[in-house]
Amino acid sequence: MNDQKNFVNHIRPSFVPTGVLTVLYTFCLGGLSFLAFVILGITGLLMMFHYQPGDSSGFSSILTIASVIPYGGVIRNLHYWAGQLMVVTVNLHMLRVVWTRSYKPPKQLNWLVGVALLILILFLDFTGYLLIGSQESGAAATVAVNILGLIPGIGTGLAQVLFGEPSALSGSTLVVYVWHCVALPMIALLLQLYHFWRIRRDGGVRPL
Ligand code: HEM
């Protein structure tokens, strides 16, 4: 058991309990989610070299990435599809956890970490949609800002913190850009590392 408490041994464990590698128990849905996250990080970083947030610059830089920058179209598509895949695999992963009742003690804290991850992934998906800067993005941003505005007292301020001041015709702002490209991915990465560490601390992936 000491083996699992030491961080170095955690990265290179000296033993793996029998059964944890059974693919048909997890369907590797958590692993697939993480793979999608890594692809999103790499392709997202590459797009940051050319993307400029803003009312008019957002959409035009997306067009430049997709049709002028070498391999830009492939990278943008990879980013888009990895995002869609991640939303699907994370939800299926959560269903698997429910199916195998793995939310029960001692795994209840990791379940809550998972819920936080799910919210982060959905917010990443939404802010990514806003960064396209199309009229649809503008409409989505307007709906989100208006819904948040309904919260008494803090609503307007919260909308400002989360989205800045998006135009109804674009949705792409510097605030959304920083959330999507820096803050949310960093928080999600740290939380995923904690999620993985907790899996071992809770005794590994195995029927309870
Ligand atoms: C970024 C999203 C997520 C990633 C990358 C991720 C990754 C993983 C991985 C790799 C495992 C090991 C077993 C497996 O592959 O199924 C796991 C287990 C687990 N995950 Fe996630 N997960 C994510 C989101 C979630 C969500 C949304 C929930 C639930 C709300 C959740 C709850 C759990 C629990 C309770 C376990 C332990 C399961 C067991 O021991 O059988 N995770 N996760």
Short mmCIF file of C-alpha atoms and ligand atoms in Angstrom, two decimals:
data_model
loop_
_atom_site.label_atom_id
_atom_site.label_comp_id
_atom_site.label_asym_id
_atom_site.label_seq_id
_atom_site.Cartn_x
_atom_site.Cartn_y
_atom_site.Cartn_z
CA MET A 1 0.00 0.00 0.00
CA ASN A 2 2.97 2.35 0.65
CA ASP A 3 3.61 1.92 -3.02
CA GLN A 4 0.52 4.00 -3.81
CA LYS A 5 1.31 6.82 -1.37
CA ASN A 6 4.63 7.75 -2.94
CA PHE A 7 4.17 10.05 -5.96
CA VAL A 8 7.16 8.64 -7.91
CA ASN A 9 5.96 5.07 -7.39
CA HIS A 10 2.54 6.24 -8.47
CA ILE A 11 3.89 7.19 -11.90
CA ARG A 12 5.78 3.87 -12.19
CA PRO A 13 3.92 1.45 -9.89
CA SER A 14 5.73 -1.78 -9.01
CA PHE A 15 2.51 -3.77 -9.29
CA VAL A 16 -0.87 -3.51 -11.00
CA PRO A 17 -3.77 -5.31 -9.27
CA THR A 18 -5.29 -8.15 -11.29
CA GLY A 19 -8.42 -7.20 -13.14
CA VAL A 20 -7.82 -3.45 -13.45
CA LEU A 21 -6.81 -3.85 -17.07
CA THR A 22 -10.10 -5.51 -18.08
CA VAL A 23 -11.24 -3.33 -20.94
CA LEU A 24 -14.85 -4.52 -20.78
CA TYR A 25 -15.21 -3.09 -17.26
CA THR A 26 -14.29 0.53 -18.09
CA PHE A 27 -14.36 0.44 -21.93
CA CYS A 28 -11.41 2.81 -21.42
CA LEU A 29 -13.88 5.70 -21.61
CA GLY A 30 -11.93 7.78 -19.06
CA GLY A 31 -8.71 7.08 -20.98
CA LEU A 32 -10.38 8.07 -24.27
CA SER A 33 -11.59 11.29 -22.67
CA PHE A 34 -8.04 12.11 -21.60
CA LEU A 35 -6.71 11.25 -25.09
CA ALA A 36 -9.25 13.70 -26.58
CA PHE A 37 -8.14 16.31 -24.01
CA VAL A 38 -4.48 15.93 -25.08
CA ILE A 39 -5.41 16.26 -28.79
CA LEU A 40 -7.48 19.36 -27.91
CA GLY A 41 -4.52 20.87 -26.05
CA ILE A 42 -2.06 20.34 -28.92
CA THR A 43 -4.40 21.47 -31.75
CA GLY A 44 -5.68 24.37 -29.62
CA LEU A 45 -2.15 25.59 -28.96
CA LEU A 46 -1.40 25.47 -32.70
CA MET A 47 -4.52 27.51 -33.48
CA MET A 48 -3.59 30.12 -30.85
CA PHE A 49 -0.70 31.18 -33.11
CA HIS A 50 -3.24 32.56 -35.60
CA TYR A 51 -6.50 33.19 -33.74
CA GLN A 52 -7.38 36.75 -32.73
CA PRO A 53 -10.37 37.21 -30.45
CA GLY A 54 -12.76 40.08 -31.06
CA ASP A 55 -15.98 41.14 -32.75
CA SER A 56 -14.73 41.09 -36.31
CA SER A 57 -11.29 39.46 -35.94
CA GLY A 58 -12.64 36.22 -34.38
CA PHE A 59 -14.56 34.92 -37.36
CA SER A 60 -12.07 36.21 -39.94
CA SER A 61 -9.14 34.53 -38.18
CA ILE A 62 -11.11 31.26 -38.12
CA LEU A 63 -11.53 31.59 -41.90
CA THR A 64 -7.79 32.29 -42.24
CA ILE A 65 -6.93 29.23 -40.14
CA ALA A 66 -9.31 27.02 -42.12
CA SER A 67 -8.36 28.15 -45.62
CA VAL A 68 -4.99 29.99 -45.66
CA ILE A 69 -2.69 28.55 -42.97
CA PRO A 70 -1.00 25.31 -44.11
CA TYR A 71 -2.77 22.33 -42.48
CA GLY A 72 -4.97 24.84 -40.61
CA GLY A 73 -8.16 23.15 -41.84
CA VAL A 74 -6.99 19.73 -40.62
CA ILE A 75 -5.95 21.12 -37.25
CA ARG A 76 -9.22 23.00 -36.81
CA ASN A 77 -11.23 19.89 -37.72
CA LEU A 78 -9.19 17.72 -35.36
CA HIS A 79 -9.86 20.25 -32.59
CA TYR A 80 -13.58 20.35 -33.37
CA TRP A 81 -14.06 16.57 -33.55
CA ALA A 82 -11.89 15.86 -30.50
CA GLY A 83 -14.14 18.32 -28.61
CA GLN A 84 -17.29 16.53 -29.75
CA LEU A 85 -15.73 13.14 -28.94
CA MET A 86 -14.76 14.27 -25.45
CA VAL A 87 -18.28 15.41 -24.58
CA VAL A 88 -19.62 12.00 -25.70
CA THR A 89 -16.92 9.89 -23.97
CA VAL A 90 -17.08 11.86 -20.70
CA ASN A 91 -20.85 11.34 -20.54
CA LEU A 92 -20.53 7.61 -21.36
CA HIS A 93 -17.74 7.35 -18.76
CA MET A 94 -20.07 8.86 -16.17
CA LEU A 95 -22.80 6.39 -17.16
CA ARG A 96 -20.34 3.51 -16.76
CA VAL A 97 -19.45 4.78 -13.27
CA VAL A 98 -23.16 4.87 -12.40
CA TRP A 99 -23.72 1.42 -13.93
CA THR A 100 -20.92 -0.16 -11.89
CA ARG A 101 -21.94 1.91 -8.80
CA SER A 102 -18.39 3.25 -8.57
CA TYR A 103 -19.65 6.51 -7.04
CA LYS A 104 -20.04 4.74 -3.69
CA PRO A 105 -17.49 4.98 -0.81
CA PRO A 106 -14.52 5.09 -0.93
CA LYS A 107 -14.88 6.67 -4.42
CA GLN A 108 -17.41 9.39 -3.55
CA LEU A 109 -14.83 12.21 -3.59
CA ASN A 110 -13.61 11.18 -7.05
CA TRP A 111 -17.22 11.19 -8.22
CA LEU A 112 -17.49 14.84 -7.12
CA VAL A 113 -14.19 15.64 -8.85
CA GLY A 114 -15.73 14.04 -11.95
CA VAL A 115 -18.84 16.23 -11.69
CA ALA A 116 -16.58 19.31 -11.55
CA LEU A 117 -14.71 18.00 -14.61
CA LEU A 118 -17.98 17.50 -16.48
CA ILE A 119 -19.01 21.12 -15.79
CA LEU A 120 -15.57 22.35 -16.92
CA ILE A 121 -15.72 20.31 -20.13
CA LEU A 122 -19.19 21.64 -20.97
CA PHE A 123 -18.05 25.22 -20.30
CA LEU A 124 -14.97 24.62 -22.49
CA ASP A 125 -17.26 23.35 -25.24
CA PHE A 126 -19.52 26.40 -24.95
CA THR A 127 -16.70 28.98 -24.88
CA GLY A 128 -15.13 27.23 -27.90
CA TYR A 129 -18.42 27.63 -29.74
CA LEU A 130 -18.44 31.36 -28.89
CA LEU A 131 -14.89 31.79 -30.21
CA ILE A 132 -16.04 30.84 -33.73
CA GLY A 133 -17.38 34.39 -33.77
CA SER A 134 -20.28 33.62 -36.12
CA GLN A 135 -23.80 35.02 -35.84
CA GLU A 136 -24.83 31.78 -34.10
CA SER A 137 -22.05 32.32 -31.54
CA GLY A 138 -23.29 35.87 -30.99
CA ALA A 139 -26.83 34.61 -30.44
CA ALA A 140 -25.58 31.93 -28.00
CA ALA A 141 -23.52 34.49 -26.06
CA THR A 142 -26.52 36.84 -25.87
CA VAL A 143 -28.74 34.05 -24.51
CA ALA A 144 -26.11 33.07 -21.91
CA VAL A 145 -25.56 36.68 -20.79
CA ASN A 146 -29.33 37.26 -20.53
CA ILE A 147 -29.88 34.06 -18.53
CA LEU A 148 -27.08 34.95 -16.10
CA GLY A 149 -28.49 38.48 -15.87
CA LEU A 150 -31.63 37.00 -14.32
CA ILE A 151 -29.68 35.98 -11.19
CA PRO A 152 -30.51 38.67 -8.62
CA GLY A 153 -27.62 40.85 -7.46
CA ILE A 154 -24.63 39.09 -8.98
CA GLY A 155 -26.01 38.11 -12.41
CA THR A 156 -24.76 41.02 -14.51
CA GLY A 157 -21.33 41.01 -12.84
CA LEU A 158 -21.02 37.24 -13.28
CA ALA A 159 -21.88 37.51 -16.99
CA GLN A 160 -19.18 40.19 -17.33
CA VAL A 161 -16.59 37.99 -15.58
CA LEU A 162 -17.44 34.92 -17.69
CA PHE A 163 -18.05 36.46 -21.11
CA GLY A 164 -16.92 40.11 -21.12
CA GLU A 165 -19.19 42.13 -23.39
CA PRO A 166 -19.93 39.93 -26.40
CA SER A 167 -21.72 41.46 -29.38
CA ALA A 168 -24.93 39.77 -30.51
CA LEU A 169 -23.27 39.23 -33.90
CA SER A 170 -20.06 37.53 -32.80
CA GLY A 171 -19.62 36.17 -29.25
CA SER A 172 -15.83 36.24 -29.47
CA THR A 173 -14.23 38.39 -26.73
CA LEU A 174 -10.84 38.51 -25.05
CA VAL A 175 -12.46 37.31 -21.81
CA VAL A 176 -13.95 34.20 -23.49
CA TYR A 177 -10.60 33.60 -25.22
CA VAL A 178 -8.61 33.60 -21.97
CA TRP A 179 -11.16 31.32 -20.25
CA HIS A 180 -11.16 28.89 -23.18
CA CYS A 181 -7.45 28.82 -24.01
CA VAL A 182 -5.77 29.28 -20.64
CA ALA A 183 -7.81 29.26 -17.45
CA LEU A 184 -10.27 26.39 -18.06
CA PRO A 185 -7.73 23.99 -19.67
CA MET A 186 -5.28 24.60 -16.78
CA ILE A 187 -7.94 23.97 -14.13
CA ALA A 188 -9.22 20.90 -16.06
CA LEU A 189 -5.68 19.49 -16.39
CA LEU A 190 -4.90 19.87 -12.69
CA LEU A 191 -8.26 18.35 -11.76
CA GLN A 192 -7.71 15.39 -14.12
CA LEU A 193 -4.28 14.69 -12.58
CA TYR A 194 -5.94 14.72 -9.16
CA HIS A 195 -8.73 12.45 -10.54
CA PHE A 196 -6.14 9.89 -11.72
CA TRP A 197 -4.21 10.03 -8.45
CA ARG A 198 -7.43 9.49 -6.48
CA ILE A 199 -8.28 6.39 -8.52
CA ARG A 200 -5.22 4.62 -7.07
CA ARG A 201 -5.70 6.10 -3.59
CA ASP A 202 -9.24 4.71 -3.61
CA GLY A 203 -7.91 1.22 -4.36
CA GLY A 204 -7.85 1.25 -8.17
CA VAL A 205 -10.49 0.57 -10.78
CA ARG A 206 -12.19 -2.65 -9.69
CA PRO A 207 -15.68 -3.77 -8.73
CA LEU A 208 -16.42 -2.61 -5.16
C1 HEM B 1 -12.15 15.08 -18.15
C2 HEM B 1 -13.00 14.13 -17.90
C3 HEM B 1 -12.62 12.82 -17.27
C4 HEM B 1 -11.49 12.06 -17.46
C5 HEM B 1 -10.32 12.34 -18.39
C6 HEM B 1 -11.63 10.90 -16.60
C7 HEM B 1 -10.71 9.87 -16.54
C8 HEM B 1 -10.87 8.72 -15.80
C9 HEM B 1 -10.08 7.51 -15.93
C10 HEM B 1 -8.92 7.32 -16.90
C11 HEM B 1 -10.55 6.62 -15.03
C12 HEM B 1 -10.05 5.18 -14.87
C13 HEM B 1 -11.13 4.19 -15.37
C14 HEM B 1 -11.77 4.47 -16.67
O1 HEM B 1 -11.06 4.72 -17.66
O2 HEM B 1 -13.02 4.43 -16.71
C15 HEM B 1 -11.62 7.26 -14.28
C16 HEM B 1 -12.31 6.71 -13.22
C17 HEM B 1 -13.34 7.34 -12.53
N1 HEM B 1 -14.01 8.48 -12.93
FE1 HEM B 1 -13.42 9.72 -14.40
N2 HEM B 1 -12.80 10.98 -15.89
C18 HEM B 1 -13.45 12.13 -16.29
C19 HEM B 1 -14.69 12.56 -15.88
C20 HEM B 1 -15.47 11.93 -14.91
C21 HEM B 1 -16.84 12.25 -14.59
C22 HEM B 1 -17.69 13.28 -15.33
C23 HEM B 1 -17.20 11.44 -13.54
C24 HEM B 1 -18.50 11.38 -12.79
C25 HEM B 1 -19.26 12.42 -12.56
C26 HEM B 1 -16.06 10.61 -13.21
C27 HEM B 1 -15.99 9.73 -12.16
C28 HEM B 1 -15.04 8.73 -12.04
C29 HEM B 1 -15.00 7.73 -10.98
C30 HEM B 1 -15.96 7.65 -9.77
C31 HEM B 1 -13.94 6.87 -11.29
C32 HEM B 1 -13.50 5.62 -10.50
C33 HEM B 1 -14.24 4.49 -11.20
C34 HEM B 1 -13.93 3.11 -10.68
O3 HEM B 1 -13.08 2.99 -9.81
O4 HEM B 1 -14.57 2.18 -11.21
N3 HEM B 1 -15.03 10.91 -14.08
N4 HEM B 1 -11.81 8.54 -14.80
#
